[in-house]
GROMACS .gro file of C-alpha atoms in nm:
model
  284
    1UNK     CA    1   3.738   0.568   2.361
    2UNK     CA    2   3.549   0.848   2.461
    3UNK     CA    3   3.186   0.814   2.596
    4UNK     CA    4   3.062   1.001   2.326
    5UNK     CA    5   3.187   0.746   2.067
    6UNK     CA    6   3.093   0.459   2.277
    7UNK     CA    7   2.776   0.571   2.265
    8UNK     CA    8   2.770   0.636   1.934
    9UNK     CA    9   2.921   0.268   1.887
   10UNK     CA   10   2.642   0.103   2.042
   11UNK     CA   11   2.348   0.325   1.878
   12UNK     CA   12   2.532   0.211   1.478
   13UNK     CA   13   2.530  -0.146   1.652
   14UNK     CA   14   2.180  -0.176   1.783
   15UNK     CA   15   2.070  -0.026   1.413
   16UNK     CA   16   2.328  -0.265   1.230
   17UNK     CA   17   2.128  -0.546   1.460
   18UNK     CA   18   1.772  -0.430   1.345
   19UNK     CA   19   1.847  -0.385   0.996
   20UNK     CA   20   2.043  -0.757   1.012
   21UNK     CA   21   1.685  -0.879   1.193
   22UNK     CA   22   1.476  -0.767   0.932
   23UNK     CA   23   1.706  -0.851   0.625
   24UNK     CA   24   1.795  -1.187   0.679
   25UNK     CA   25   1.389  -1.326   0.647
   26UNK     CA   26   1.437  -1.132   0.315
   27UNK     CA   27   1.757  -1.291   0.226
   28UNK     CA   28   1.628  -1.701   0.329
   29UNK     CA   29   1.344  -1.575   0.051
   30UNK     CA   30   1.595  -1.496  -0.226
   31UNK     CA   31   1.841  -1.734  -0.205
   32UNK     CA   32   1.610  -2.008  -0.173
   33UNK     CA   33   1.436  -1.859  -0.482
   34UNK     CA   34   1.757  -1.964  -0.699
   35UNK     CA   35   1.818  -2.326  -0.561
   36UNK     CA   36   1.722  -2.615  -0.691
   37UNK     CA   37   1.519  -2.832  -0.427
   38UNK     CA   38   1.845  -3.098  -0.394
   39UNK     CA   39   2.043  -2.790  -0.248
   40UNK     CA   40   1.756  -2.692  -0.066
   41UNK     CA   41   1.725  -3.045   0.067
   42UNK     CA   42   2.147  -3.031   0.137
   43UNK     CA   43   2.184  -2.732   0.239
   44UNK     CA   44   2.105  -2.480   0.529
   45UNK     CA   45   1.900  -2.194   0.514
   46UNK     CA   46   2.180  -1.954   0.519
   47UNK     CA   47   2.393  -2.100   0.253
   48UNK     CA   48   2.443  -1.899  -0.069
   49UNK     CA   49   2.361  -2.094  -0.340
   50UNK     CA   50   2.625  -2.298  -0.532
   51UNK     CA   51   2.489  -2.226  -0.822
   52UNK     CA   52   2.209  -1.972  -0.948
   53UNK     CA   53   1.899  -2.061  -1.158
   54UNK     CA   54   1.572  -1.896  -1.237
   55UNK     CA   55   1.327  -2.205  -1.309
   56UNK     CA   56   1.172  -2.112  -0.973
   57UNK     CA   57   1.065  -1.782  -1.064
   58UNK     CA   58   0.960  -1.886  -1.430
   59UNK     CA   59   0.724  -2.196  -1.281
   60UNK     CA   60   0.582  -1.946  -1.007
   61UNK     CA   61   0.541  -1.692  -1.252
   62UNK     CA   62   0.345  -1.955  -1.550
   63UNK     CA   63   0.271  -2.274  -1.468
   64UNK     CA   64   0.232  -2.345  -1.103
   65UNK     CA   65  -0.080  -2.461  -0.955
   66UNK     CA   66  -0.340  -2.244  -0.741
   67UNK     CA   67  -0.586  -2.464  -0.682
   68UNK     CA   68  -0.698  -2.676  -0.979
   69UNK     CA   69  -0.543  -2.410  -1.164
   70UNK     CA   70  -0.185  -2.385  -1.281
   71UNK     CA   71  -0.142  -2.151  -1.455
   72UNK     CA   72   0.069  -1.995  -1.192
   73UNK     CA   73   0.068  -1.606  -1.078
   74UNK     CA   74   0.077  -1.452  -1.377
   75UNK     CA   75  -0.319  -1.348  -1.419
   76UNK     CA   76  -0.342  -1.300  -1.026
   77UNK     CA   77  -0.048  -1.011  -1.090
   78UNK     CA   78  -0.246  -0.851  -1.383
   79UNK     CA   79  -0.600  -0.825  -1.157
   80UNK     CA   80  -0.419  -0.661  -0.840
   81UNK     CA   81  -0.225  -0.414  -1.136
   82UNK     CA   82  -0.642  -0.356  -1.293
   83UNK     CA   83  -0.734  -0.306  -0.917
   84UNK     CA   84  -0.499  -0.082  -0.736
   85UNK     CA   85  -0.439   0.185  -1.019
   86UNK     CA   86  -0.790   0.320  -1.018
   87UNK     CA   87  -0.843   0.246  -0.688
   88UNK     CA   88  -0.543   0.438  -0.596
   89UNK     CA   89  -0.600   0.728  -0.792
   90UNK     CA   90  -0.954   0.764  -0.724
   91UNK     CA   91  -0.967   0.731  -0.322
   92UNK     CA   92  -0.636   1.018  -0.371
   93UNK     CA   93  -0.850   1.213  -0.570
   94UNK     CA   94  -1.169   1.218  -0.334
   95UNK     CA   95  -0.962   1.216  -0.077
   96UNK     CA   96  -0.790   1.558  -0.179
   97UNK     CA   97  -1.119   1.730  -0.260
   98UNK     CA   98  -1.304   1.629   0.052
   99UNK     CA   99  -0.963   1.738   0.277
  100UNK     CA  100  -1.014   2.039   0.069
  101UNK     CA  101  -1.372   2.137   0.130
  102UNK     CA  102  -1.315   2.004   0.537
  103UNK     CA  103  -1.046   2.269   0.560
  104UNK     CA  104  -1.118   2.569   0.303
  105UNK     CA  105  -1.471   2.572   0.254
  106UNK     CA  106  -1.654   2.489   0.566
  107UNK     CA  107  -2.018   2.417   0.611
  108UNK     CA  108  -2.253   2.399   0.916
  109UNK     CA  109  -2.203   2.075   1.056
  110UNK     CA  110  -1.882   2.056   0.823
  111UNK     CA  111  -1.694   1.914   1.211
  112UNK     CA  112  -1.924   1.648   1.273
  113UNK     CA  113  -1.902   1.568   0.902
  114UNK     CA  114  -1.558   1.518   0.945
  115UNK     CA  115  -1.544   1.342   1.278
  116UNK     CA  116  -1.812   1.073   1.150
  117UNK     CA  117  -1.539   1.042   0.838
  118UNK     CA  118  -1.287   1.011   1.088
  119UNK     CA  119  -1.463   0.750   1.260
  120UNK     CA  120  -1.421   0.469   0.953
  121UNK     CA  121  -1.041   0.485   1.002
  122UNK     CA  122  -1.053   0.307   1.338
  123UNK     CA  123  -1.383   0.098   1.194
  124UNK     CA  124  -1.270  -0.268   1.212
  125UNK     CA  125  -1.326  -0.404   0.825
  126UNK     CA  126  -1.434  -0.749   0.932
  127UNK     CA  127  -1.762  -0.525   1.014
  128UNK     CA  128  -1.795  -0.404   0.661
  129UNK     CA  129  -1.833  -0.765   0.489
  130UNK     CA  130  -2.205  -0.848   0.490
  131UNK     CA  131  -2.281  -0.505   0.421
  132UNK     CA  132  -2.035  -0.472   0.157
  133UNK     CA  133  -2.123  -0.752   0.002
  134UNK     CA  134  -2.520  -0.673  -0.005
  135UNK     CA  135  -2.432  -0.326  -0.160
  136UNK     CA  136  -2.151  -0.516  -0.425
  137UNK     CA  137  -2.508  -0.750  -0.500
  138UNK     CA  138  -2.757  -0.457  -0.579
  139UNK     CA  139  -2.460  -0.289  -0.795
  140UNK     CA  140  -2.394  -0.580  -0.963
  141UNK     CA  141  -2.024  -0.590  -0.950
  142UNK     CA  142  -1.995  -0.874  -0.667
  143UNK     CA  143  -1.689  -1.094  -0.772
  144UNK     CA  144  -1.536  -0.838  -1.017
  145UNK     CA  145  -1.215  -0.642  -0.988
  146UNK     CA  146  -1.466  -0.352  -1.064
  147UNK     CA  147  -1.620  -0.432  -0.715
  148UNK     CA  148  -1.280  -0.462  -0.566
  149UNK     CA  149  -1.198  -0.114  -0.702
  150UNK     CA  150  -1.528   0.008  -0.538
  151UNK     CA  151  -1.453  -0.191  -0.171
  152UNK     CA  152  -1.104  -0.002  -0.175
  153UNK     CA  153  -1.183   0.319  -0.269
  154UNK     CA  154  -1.466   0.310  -0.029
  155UNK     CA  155  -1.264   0.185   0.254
  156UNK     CA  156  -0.963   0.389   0.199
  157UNK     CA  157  -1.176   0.732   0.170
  158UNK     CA  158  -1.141   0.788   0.543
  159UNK     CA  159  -0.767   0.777   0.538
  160UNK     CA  160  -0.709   1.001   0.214
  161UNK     CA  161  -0.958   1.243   0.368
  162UNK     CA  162  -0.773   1.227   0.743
  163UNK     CA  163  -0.455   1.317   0.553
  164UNK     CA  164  -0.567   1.589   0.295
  165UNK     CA  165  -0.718   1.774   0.563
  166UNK     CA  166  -0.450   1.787   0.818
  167UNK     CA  167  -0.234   1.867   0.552
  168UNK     CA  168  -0.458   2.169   0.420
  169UNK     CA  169  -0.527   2.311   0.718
  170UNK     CA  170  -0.169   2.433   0.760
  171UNK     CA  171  -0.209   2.631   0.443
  172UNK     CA  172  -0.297   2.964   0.519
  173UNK     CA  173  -0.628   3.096   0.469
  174UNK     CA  174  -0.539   3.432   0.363
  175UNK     CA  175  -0.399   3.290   0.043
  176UNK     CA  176  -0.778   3.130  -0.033
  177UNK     CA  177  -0.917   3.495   0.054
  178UNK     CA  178  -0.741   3.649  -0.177
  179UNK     CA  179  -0.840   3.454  -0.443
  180UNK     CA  180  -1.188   3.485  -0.391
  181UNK     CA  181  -1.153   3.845  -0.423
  182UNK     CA  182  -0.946   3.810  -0.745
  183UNK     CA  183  -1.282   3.600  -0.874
  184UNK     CA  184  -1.128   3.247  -0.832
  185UNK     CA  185  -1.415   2.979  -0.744
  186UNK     CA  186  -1.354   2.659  -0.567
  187UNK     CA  187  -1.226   2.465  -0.874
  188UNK     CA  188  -1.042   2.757  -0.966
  189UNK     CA  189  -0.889   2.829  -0.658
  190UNK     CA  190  -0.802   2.361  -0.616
  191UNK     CA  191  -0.658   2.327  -0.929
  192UNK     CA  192  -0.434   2.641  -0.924
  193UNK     CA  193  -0.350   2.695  -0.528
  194UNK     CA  194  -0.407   2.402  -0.336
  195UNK     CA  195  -0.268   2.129  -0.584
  196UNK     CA  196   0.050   2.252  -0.657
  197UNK     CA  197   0.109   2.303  -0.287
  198UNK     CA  198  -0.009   1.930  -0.261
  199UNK     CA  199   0.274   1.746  -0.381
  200UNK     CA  200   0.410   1.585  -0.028
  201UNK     CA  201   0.098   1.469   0.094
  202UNK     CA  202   0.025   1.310  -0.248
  203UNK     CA  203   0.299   1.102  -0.227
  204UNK     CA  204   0.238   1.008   0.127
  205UNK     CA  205  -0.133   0.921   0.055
  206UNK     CA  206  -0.018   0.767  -0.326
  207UNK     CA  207   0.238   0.541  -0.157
  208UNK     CA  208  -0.014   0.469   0.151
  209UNK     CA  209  -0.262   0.351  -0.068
  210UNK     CA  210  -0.087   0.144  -0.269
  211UNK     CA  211   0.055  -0.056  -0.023
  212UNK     CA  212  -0.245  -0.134   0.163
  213UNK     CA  213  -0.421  -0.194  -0.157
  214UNK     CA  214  -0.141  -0.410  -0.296
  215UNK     CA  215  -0.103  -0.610   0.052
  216UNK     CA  216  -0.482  -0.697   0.123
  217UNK     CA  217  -0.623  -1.042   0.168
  218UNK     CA  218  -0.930  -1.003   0.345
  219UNK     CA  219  -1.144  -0.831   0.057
  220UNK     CA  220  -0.976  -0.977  -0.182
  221UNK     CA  221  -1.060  -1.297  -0.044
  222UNK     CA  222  -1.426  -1.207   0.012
  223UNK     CA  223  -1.539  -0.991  -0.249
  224UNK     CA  224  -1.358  -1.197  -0.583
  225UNK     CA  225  -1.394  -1.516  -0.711
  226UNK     CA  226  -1.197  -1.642  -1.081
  227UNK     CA  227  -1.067  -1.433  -1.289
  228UNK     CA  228  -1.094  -1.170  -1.067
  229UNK     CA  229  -0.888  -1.297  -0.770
  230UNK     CA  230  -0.583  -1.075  -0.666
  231UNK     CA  231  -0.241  -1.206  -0.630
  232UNK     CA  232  -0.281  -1.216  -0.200
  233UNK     CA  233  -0.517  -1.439  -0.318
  234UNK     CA  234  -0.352  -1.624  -0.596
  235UNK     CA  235  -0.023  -1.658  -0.338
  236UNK     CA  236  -0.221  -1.802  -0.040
  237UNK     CA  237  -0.402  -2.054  -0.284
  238UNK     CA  238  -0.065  -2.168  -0.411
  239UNK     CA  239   0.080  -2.198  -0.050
  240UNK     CA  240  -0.216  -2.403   0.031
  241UNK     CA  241  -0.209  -2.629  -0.294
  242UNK     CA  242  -0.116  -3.008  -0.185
  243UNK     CA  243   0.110  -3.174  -0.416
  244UNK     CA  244   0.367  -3.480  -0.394
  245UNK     CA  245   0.661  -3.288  -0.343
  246UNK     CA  246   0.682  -2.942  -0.171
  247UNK     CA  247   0.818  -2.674  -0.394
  248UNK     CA  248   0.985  -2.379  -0.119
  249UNK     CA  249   1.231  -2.216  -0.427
  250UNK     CA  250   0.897  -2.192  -0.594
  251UNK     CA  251   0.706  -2.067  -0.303
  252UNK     CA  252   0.993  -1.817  -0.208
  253UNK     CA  253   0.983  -1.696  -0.543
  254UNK     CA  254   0.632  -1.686  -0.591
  255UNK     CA  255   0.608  -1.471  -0.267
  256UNK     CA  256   0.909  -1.211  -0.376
  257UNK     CA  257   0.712  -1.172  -0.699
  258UNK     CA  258   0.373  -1.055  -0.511
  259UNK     CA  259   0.622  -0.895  -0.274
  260UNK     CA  260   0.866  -0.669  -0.514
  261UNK     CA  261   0.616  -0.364  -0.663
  262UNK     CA  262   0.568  -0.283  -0.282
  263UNK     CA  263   0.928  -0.324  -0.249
  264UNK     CA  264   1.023  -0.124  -0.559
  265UNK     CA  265   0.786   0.169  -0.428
  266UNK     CA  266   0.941   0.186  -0.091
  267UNK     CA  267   1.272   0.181  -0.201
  268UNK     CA  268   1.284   0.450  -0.446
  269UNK     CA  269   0.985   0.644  -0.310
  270UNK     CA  270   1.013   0.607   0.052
  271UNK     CA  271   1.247   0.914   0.075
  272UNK     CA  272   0.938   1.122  -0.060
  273UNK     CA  273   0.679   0.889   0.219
  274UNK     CA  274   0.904   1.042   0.461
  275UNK     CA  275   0.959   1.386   0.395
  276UNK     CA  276   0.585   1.427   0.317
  277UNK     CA  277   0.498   1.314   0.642
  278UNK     CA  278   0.705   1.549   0.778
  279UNK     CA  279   0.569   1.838   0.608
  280UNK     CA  280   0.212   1.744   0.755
  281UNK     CA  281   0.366   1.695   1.099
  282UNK     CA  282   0.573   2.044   1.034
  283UNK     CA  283   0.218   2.182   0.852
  284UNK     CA  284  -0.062   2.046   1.075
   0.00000   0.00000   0.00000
């Protein structure tokens, strides 16, 4: 063997390693899904089920308790679905004009603007509560996925922003020039330049968004209450829930199910995460 293939060798078997590292916690999840506690009780954690069964899933999904509740995950899922679709689309939105009016149409003062934007991506959130929850009060939407929506889109402005701008200042300003002259004014000249060029960073800021959305506990855990609890919430409350027997094909399934439309995203849009953020890196 040459050194070039042993090299090679090693690299596929360090990556074969990683991916093996990271699969397997993935794997312990699923198959213990689709046992049936005496297997579970049996068995080891790496044993593939002798037989396959869904009861799990339906009981994590309908009936199982969160608290004095059980009516299982089911109304948790629908309150993250109410919460991250506008709050996704809305923090993209602002995001992309603000990146827009940063880069294209600057202001006096239009860098300090942007650095004190800059400065709530590093902002712990833990800082944010109390006064969060004091503006959430005098809106009236404390406790409501409405007020989630508002925390999120709030919180996530900084990021959207950060991107859209790096990613629009690689577009040449000639091209915005030109359309002034032609008569285009700054809607004119967003919807019909700028957007259509947008598409990689909208996916990257889309699939950003979504994720952190999806996968936070901390506001969700602050800022609801009820009904209006997302499923982070609805999946620690279930973990938490003391009853005679300990359920883990329940619990496994319960967390794949607030786990898979993060999982579904990354696997079928990850290849456009990717290649956006290489167009900013290429762009910026």
């Amino acid at each position: 063997m040459t050194q070039d293939r042993f090299w090679r060798a090693m690299i596929y078997a360090a990556l074969v390693f990683a991916a093996l590292y990271y699969l397997i916690p993935l794997y312990v999840m699923l198959t213990t899904s689709v046992k049936d506690m005496e297997e579970i009780r049996a068995g080891n954690l790496l044993s593939l089920p002798q037989s396959i069964g869904f009861s799990a899933w339906d009981k994590a999904w309908s009936s199982a308790c969160t608290g004095v509740s059980c009516n299982g995950l089911s109304g948790y899922f629908m309150n993250s679905v109410k919460m991250v679709i506008p709050a996704v689309l809305i923090s993209t939105v602002l995001g992309s004009i603000n990146g827009y009016i940063l880069s294209k149409w600057r202001f006096p003062g239009s860098n300090v603007v942007f650095a004190m934007i800059l400065f709530g991506v590093f902002m712990p959130f833990q800082v944010l509560l109390l006064p969060m929850a004091q503006t959430l009060g005098w809106l009236g939407i404390a406790n409501t996925t409405t007020g989630l929506v508002f925390v999120h889109v709030v919180c996530g402005l900084a990021s959207t922003t950060l991107f859209f701008r790096n990613y629009y200042v690689g577009i040449p300003d000639e091209l915005i020039k030109a359309a002034r002259l032609d008569g285009a004014g700054f809607w004119r000249i967003f919807w019909r330049i700028i957007l259509p060029m947008s598409t990689p960073i909208i996916m990257v800021t889309l699939i950003w968004q979504f994720t952190n959305i999806w996968n936070d506990f901390l506001f969700g855990v602050v800022f609801s209450a009820g009904d209006s609890q997302p499923i982070t919430v609805g999946l620690n409350n279930m973990a938490n829930t003391s009853t005679t027997v300990k359920e883990y094909n329940v619990d496994m399934a319960a967390a794949l199910i607030a786990a898979l439309p993060t999982i579904i995203v990354y696997v079928f849009c990850g290849k456009y995460f990717v290649r956006g953020l290489a167009a900013g890196a290429v762009k910026g």
